[in-house]
Amino acid sequence: MSVRSERTKVPAGARPTRRIRAVRTVSGLSVSGLSVRLDVRAALAGLLLLAVALAAAVALVGSGDYPMTPSEVLSTLTGGGTTGQEFIVQELRLPRVLVGLLVGAAFGIAGAVFQTVSRNPLGSPDMLGFAQGSSVGALVAIVYFHSGPYGVAAGSVVGGVATGLAIFLLAWKRGVHGYRFVLVGIGAAAMLYAIVLYLLTKATIHEATRATTWMTGSLNGRDWDQVWPLAAVCAVLVPLVLGYGRPLRMLEMGDDAASALGVRVERVRIVVLLAAVVLVAAGTAAAGPISFVALTAPQLARRLTRSPGPNLLPAALMGAALLVAADLAAQGLFGADQLPVGVLTGILGGGYLVWLLFTERKAGRV
C-alpha cells in the first residue's frame, strides 16, 4: 500500500495538519502493465480440491472386485503394471473415473453460472427444468425410437438444449432477470416431469426399466465412447466460461452497476447460459441426470474459498471431487455397481437443500 500526502499551508501559530491525497492498495503482481490479482485462500482451496479429486480418482480406480493399491494404480497408469492390471485400469475403470471427473466439473461450473445469473442459491439445473428436459429427450429416444446408447445420448442433448432455449425465450422481457428466470424454470420443471411420467406409462416393461435406470444417474459401464465427446465439450466450453469470470462477478452487483463498468450485460448472460446449458446436456448424456451436484458444488466452493464472485474454477473442482467421492463411497458401502451414484448424491443433496432452505429462511431471504 502506498500513501501520498502533503502538508497544507496554515496561518502562523496554527497547528499544521496533514491531508491525505490518495491511498492505493496493490495486491498481486504487476509486470509490464499486466496486473494479476491473487487470492491466496481461493488458490489454496482450489489446490486442496484438486488433490482431493485426484486422490478419490486413484482410490476409485483401485476399488472393485479386483482391488489395487494406490501405488499399483499409479504404476499401471505410468506403464509399469502387468497385462491384467493394464486391461482393468485402461479399459474398465479409468473411463468411468474420467467420466465422473468431467461430469462433476461440468455440473459444478454450470451450477455456478446459473446461480450467479439468477442471483439465487437455488438456481441450478436440478431445480430449473434442464435435467427434466434431458430426461424427456432420452425417454423419447427410448420409447418411440428404441434407440441404443448413442441415440439416448443424442436425445438427452437435444432435450436439454431445447429446454434451455425455451426457458430463456419465455423468461426474456427486455433482458433476462433472475427472479423471472427462476419462476419460468420451476414451472418448466413441473411440466416436463409430468411428460416424463406420461412417457413411462407408454413404455414397455423393458423400456421403463431401462429409462428408470438412466434417470437415476450412474457411472456404471462407462467407457471411452462417453469420455471423448464429453472431454471435447469441456475443453471448449469450460475455458470459455472461465473467461467470463470477471463480467459475472460484476453482474452480482446488479445490471446498472455492471453496465456502468463496461459489461455488456445481455451478451454475457446469453453466452454463459448457452455454454452452461450445453455443459449440463453433455454431462447428462454421459451419466444421466445426477442430481444435486450442480446445486451443492458452487455453494460449498464459495464457503470454502470465502471469496466473492461466482468462484467458477473452485466450483468445477468441487463438483469433480464430490461426484468421484460419492461414487467411491457408494462402492465402499454397498459393493461395486450395487448403488448408482445418483441415489447417493440425491440423498446427500436433499439433506443439503433442507439445510440451505433453513438457513435462508432464518436469514430472512426466503
Tab-separated table of C-alpha atoms in Angstrom, residues 131-336:
chain	number	residue	atom	x	y	z
A	131	ALA	CA	-32.374	-32.152	-16.138
A	132	GLN	CA	-36.052	-32.902	-16.770
A	133	GLY	CA	-35.705	-31.681	-20.355
A	134	SER	CA	-32.782	-34.024	-20.922
A	135	SER	CA	-34.813	-36.855	-19.404
A	136	VAL	CA	-37.694	-36.161	-21.796
A	137	GLY	CA	-35.327	-36.250	-24.770
A	138	ALA	CA	-33.785	-39.530	-23.618
A	139	LEU	CA	-37.193	-41.108	-22.945
A	140	VAL	CA	-38.471	-40.119	-26.386
A	141	ALA	CA	-35.428	-41.830	-27.893
A	142	ILE	CA	-36.028	-44.959	-25.791
A	143	VAL	CA	-39.815	-45.259	-26.072
A	144	TYR	CA	-40.562	-44.070	-29.597
A	145	PHE	CA	-37.311	-44.733	-31.476
A	146	HIS	CA	-35.970	-47.731	-29.480
A	147	SER	CA	-32.536	-46.130	-29.673
A	148	GLY	CA	-29.277	-47.511	-28.392
A	149	PRO	CA	-26.836	-45.706	-26.089
A	150	TYR	CA	-25.783	-43.186	-28.745
A	151	GLY	CA	-29.381	-42.378	-29.648
A	152	VAL	CA	-30.288	-41.907	-25.985
A	153	ALA	CA	-27.295	-39.589	-25.513
A	154	ALA	CA	-28.278	-37.577	-28.581
A	155	GLY	CA	-31.876	-37.343	-27.371
A	156	SER	CA	-30.663	-36.155	-23.979
A	157	VAL	CA	-28.549	-33.394	-25.538
A	158	VAL	CA	-31.369	-32.266	-27.836
A	159	GLY	CA	-33.880	-32.259	-24.972
A	160	GLY	CA	-31.596	-30.313	-22.651
A	161	VAL	CA	-30.631	-27.685	-25.223
A	162	ALA	CA	-34.241	-27.269	-26.420
A	163	THR	CA	-35.402	-26.841	-22.821
A	164	GLY	CA	-32.714	-24.235	-22.179
A	165	LEU	CA	-33.677	-22.219	-25.250
A	166	ALA	CA	-37.391	-22.419	-24.378
A	167	ILE	CA	-36.830	-21.255	-20.790
A	168	PHE	CA	-34.549	-18.479	-21.980
A	169	LEU	CA	-37.111	-17.205	-24.516
A	170	LEU	CA	-40.026	-17.432	-22.066
A	171	ALA	CA	-38.049	-15.531	-19.424
A	172	TRP	CA	-36.960	-12.825	-21.884
A	173	LYS	CA	-38.541	-9.412	-21.407
A	174	ARG	CA	-36.129	-6.639	-22.306
A	175	GLY	CA	-33.493	-8.984	-20.978
A	176	VAL	CA	-33.353	-11.974	-18.644
A	177	HIS	CA	-33.773	-11.219	-14.956
A	178	GLY	CA	-33.050	-13.687	-12.188
A	179	TYR	CA	-36.452	-13.791	-10.485
A	180	ARG	CA	-38.369	-14.366	-13.722
A	181	PHE	CA	-35.778	-16.883	-14.914
A	182	VAL	CA	-36.202	-18.975	-11.745
A	183	LEU	CA	-40.007	-18.894	-11.878
A	184	VAL	CA	-40.115	-19.934	-15.535
A	185	GLY	CA	-37.611	-22.706	-14.850
A	186	ILE	CA	-39.580	-24.103	-11.913
A	187	GLY	CA	-42.772	-24.104	-13.986
A	188	ALA	CA	-40.976	-25.828	-16.869
A	189	ALA	CA	-39.580	-28.449	-14.486
A	190	ALA	CA	-43.082	-29.341	-13.266
A	191	MET	CA	-44.446	-29.634	-16.810
A	192	LEU	CA	-41.512	-31.701	-18.044
A	193	TYR	CA	-41.735	-34.055	-15.074
A	194	ALA	CA	-45.368	-34.692	-15.988
A	195	ILE	CA	-44.241	-35.529	-19.539
A	196	VAL	CA	-41.661	-37.942	-18.111
A	197	LEU	CA	-44.397	-39.755	-16.173
A	198	TYR	CA	-46.572	-39.916	-19.278
A	199	LEU	CA	-43.750	-41.387	-21.360
A	200	LEU	CA	-43.132	-44.037	-18.707
A	201	THR	CA	-46.774	-45.139	-18.970
A	202	LYS	CA	-46.269	-45.636	-22.724
A	203	ALA	CA	-43.115	-47.718	-22.320
A	204	THR	CA	-42.878	-51.486	-22.149
A	205	ILE	CA	-41.513	-53.140	-19.019
A	206	HIS	CA	-38.071	-53.420	-20.575
A	207	GLU	CA	-38.089	-49.813	-21.802
A	208	ALA	CA	-39.398	-48.499	-18.479
A	209	THR	CA	-36.672	-50.354	-16.588
A	210	ARG	CA	-34.020	-49.012	-18.909
A	211	ALA	CA	-35.392	-45.469	-18.680
A	212	THR	CA	-35.606	-45.584	-14.883
A	213	THR	CA	-32.023	-46.818	-14.641
A	214	TRP	CA	-30.844	-43.997	-16.887
A	215	MET	CA	-32.788	-41.326	-14.981
A	216	THR	CA	-31.234	-42.436	-11.695
A	217	GLY	CA	-27.804	-41.322	-12.866
A	218	SER	CA	-24.899	-43.740	-12.798
A	219	LEU	CA	-21.268	-44.169	-13.816
A	220	ASN	CA	-21.608	-47.928	-14.226
A	221	GLY	CA	-20.427	-49.303	-17.551
A	222	ARG	CA	-18.988	-46.051	-18.848
A	223	ASP	CA	-16.270	-46.420	-21.466
A	224	TRP	CA	-14.139	-44.306	-23.773
A	225	ASP	CA	-17.114	-43.652	-26.068
A	226	GLN	CA	-18.530	-41.398	-23.354
A	227	VAL	CA	-15.186	-39.871	-22.389
A	228	TRP	CA	-14.061	-38.318	-25.666
A	229	PRO	CA	-17.217	-36.344	-26.637
A	230	LEU	CA	-17.593	-35.019	-23.084
A	231	ALA	CA	-13.901	-34.118	-22.917
A	232	ALA	CA	-14.185	-32.200	-26.191
A	233	VAL	CA	-17.192	-30.233	-24.943
A	234	CYS	CA	-15.466	-29.394	-21.652
A	235	ALA	CA	-12.225	-28.450	-23.413
A	236	VAL	CA	-14.090	-25.818	-25.436
A	237	LEU	CA	-16.742	-24.515	-23.046
A	238	VAL	CA	-15.024	-24.577	-19.638
A	239	PRO	CA	-12.265	-22.112	-20.708
A	240	LEU	CA	-14.951	-20.009	-22.416
A	241	VAL	CA	-16.965	-19.729	-19.196
A	242	LEU	CA	-13.838	-19.100	-17.105
A	243	GLY	CA	-13.008	-16.220	-19.438
A	244	TYR	CA	-16.258	-14.553	-18.382
A	245	GLY	CA	-15.443	-14.810	-14.680
A	246	ARG	CA	-14.826	-11.066	-14.233
A	247	PRO	CA	-18.041	-9.933	-16.008
A	248	LEU	CA	-20.034	-12.489	-13.996
A	249	ARG	CA	-18.540	-11.121	-10.792
A	250	MET	CA	-19.694	-7.651	-11.804
A	251	LEU	CA	-23.188	-8.929	-12.636
A	252	GLU	CA	-23.638	-9.826	-8.983
A	253	MET	CA	-23.591	-6.083	-8.220
A	254	GLY	CA	-26.622	-5.516	-10.453
A	255	ASP	CA	-27.204	-4.771	-14.106
A	256	ASP	CA	-26.845	-0.999	-13.767
A	257	ALA	CA	-23.539	-1.204	-11.914
A	258	ALA	CA	-22.195	-3.807	-14.340
A	259	SER	CA	-23.206	-1.717	-17.352
A	260	ALA	CA	-21.545	1.340	-15.821
A	261	LEU	CA	-18.334	-0.676	-15.530
A	262	GLY	CA	-18.445	-1.552	-19.219
A	263	VAL	CA	-20.037	-5.015	-19.088
A	264	ARG	CA	-22.359	-5.888	-21.967
A	265	VAL	CA	-24.891	-7.481	-19.649
A	266	GLU	CA	-27.212	-9.333	-22.022
A	267	ARG	CA	-24.394	-10.586	-24.212
A	268	VAL	CA	-22.616	-12.025	-21.159
A	269	ARG	CA	-25.824	-13.686	-19.958
A	270	ILE	CA	-26.581	-15.242	-23.332
A	271	VAL	CA	-23.067	-16.622	-23.836
A	272	VAL	CA	-22.593	-18.095	-20.365
A	273	LEU	CA	-26.124	-19.509	-20.158
A	274	LEU	CA	-25.828	-21.232	-23.532
A	275	ALA	CA	-22.450	-22.648	-22.546
A	276	ALA	CA	-23.841	-23.851	-19.201
A	277	VAL	CA	-26.857	-25.469	-20.885
A	278	VAL	CA	-24.630	-27.392	-23.303
A	279	LEU	CA	-22.349	-28.486	-20.440
A	280	VAL	CA	-25.328	-29.786	-18.468
A	281	ALA	CA	-26.760	-31.541	-21.532
A	282	ALA	CA	-23.418	-33.189	-22.363
A	283	GLY	CA	-22.873	-34.309	-18.770
A	284	THR	CA	-26.403	-35.673	-18.546
A	285	ALA	CA	-25.968	-37.539	-21.823
A	286	ALA	CA	-22.815	-39.194	-20.471
A	287	ALA	CA	-24.001	-40.207	-16.995
A	288	GLY	CA	-27.689	-39.414	-16.667
A	289	PRO	CA	-29.278	-36.625	-14.608
A	290	ILE	CA	-27.162	-36.993	-11.466
A	291	SER	CA	-28.973	-34.768	-9.009
A	292	PHE	CA	-27.816	-32.011	-6.686
A	293	VAL	CA	-24.157	-31.815	-7.784
A	294	ALA	CA	-24.836	-28.602	-9.711
A	295	LEU	CA	-26.731	-27.213	-6.705
A	296	THR	CA	-24.282	-28.024	-3.929
A	297	ALA	CA	-20.864	-27.689	-5.606
A	298	PRO	CA	-20.918	-23.876	-6.107
A	299	GLN	CA	-22.258	-23.271	-2.601
A	300	LEU	CA	-19.666	-25.480	-0.937
A	301	ALA	CA	-16.884	-23.960	-3.061
A	302	ARG	CA	-17.872	-20.437	-2.051
A	303	ARG	CA	-17.981	-21.385	1.616
A	304	LEU	CA	-14.545	-22.963	1.310
A	305	THR	CA	-12.865	-20.096	-0.521
A	306	ARG	CA	-14.790	-17.308	1.285
A	307	SER	CA	-14.248	-15.296	-1.852
A	308	PRO	CA	-16.818	-13.087	-3.607
A	309	GLY	CA	-17.917	-13.798	-7.137
A	310	PRO	CA	-19.055	-16.976	-8.858
A	311	ASN	CA	-15.884	-18.975	-7.988
A	312	LEU	CA	-16.112	-20.830	-11.288
A	313	LEU	CA	-12.918	-22.882	-11.107
A	314	PRO	CA	-13.384	-23.912	-7.435
A	315	ALA	CA	-16.983	-24.882	-8.259
A	316	ALA	CA	-15.784	-27.101	-11.116
A	317	LEU	CA	-13.161	-28.748	-8.906
A	318	MET	CA	-15.692	-29.178	-6.099
A	319	GLY	CA	-18.156	-30.824	-8.490
A	320	ALA	CA	-15.495	-33.255	-9.738
A	321	ALA	CA	-14.404	-34.106	-6.190
A	322	LEU	CA	-17.986	-34.554	-4.962
A	323	LEU	CA	-19.062	-36.879	-7.763
A	324	VAL	CA	-15.990	-39.117	-7.671
A	325	ALA	CA	-16.011	-39.237	-3.850
A	326	ALA	CA	-19.735	-40.107	-3.875
A	327	ASP	CA	-19.137	-42.937	-6.360
A	328	LEU	CA	-16.255	-44.200	-4.220
A	329	ALA	CA	-18.453	-44.085	-1.104
A	330	ALA	CA	-21.285	-45.905	-2.889
A	331	GLN	CA	-18.941	-48.712	-3.908
A	332	GLY	CA	-17.340	-48.914	-0.486
A	333	LEU	CA	-20.652	-49.040	1.387
A	334	PHE	CA	-22.722	-51.245	-0.908
A	335	GLY	CA	-20.234	-53.031	-3.158
A	336	ALA	CA	-19.203	-52.472	-6.745
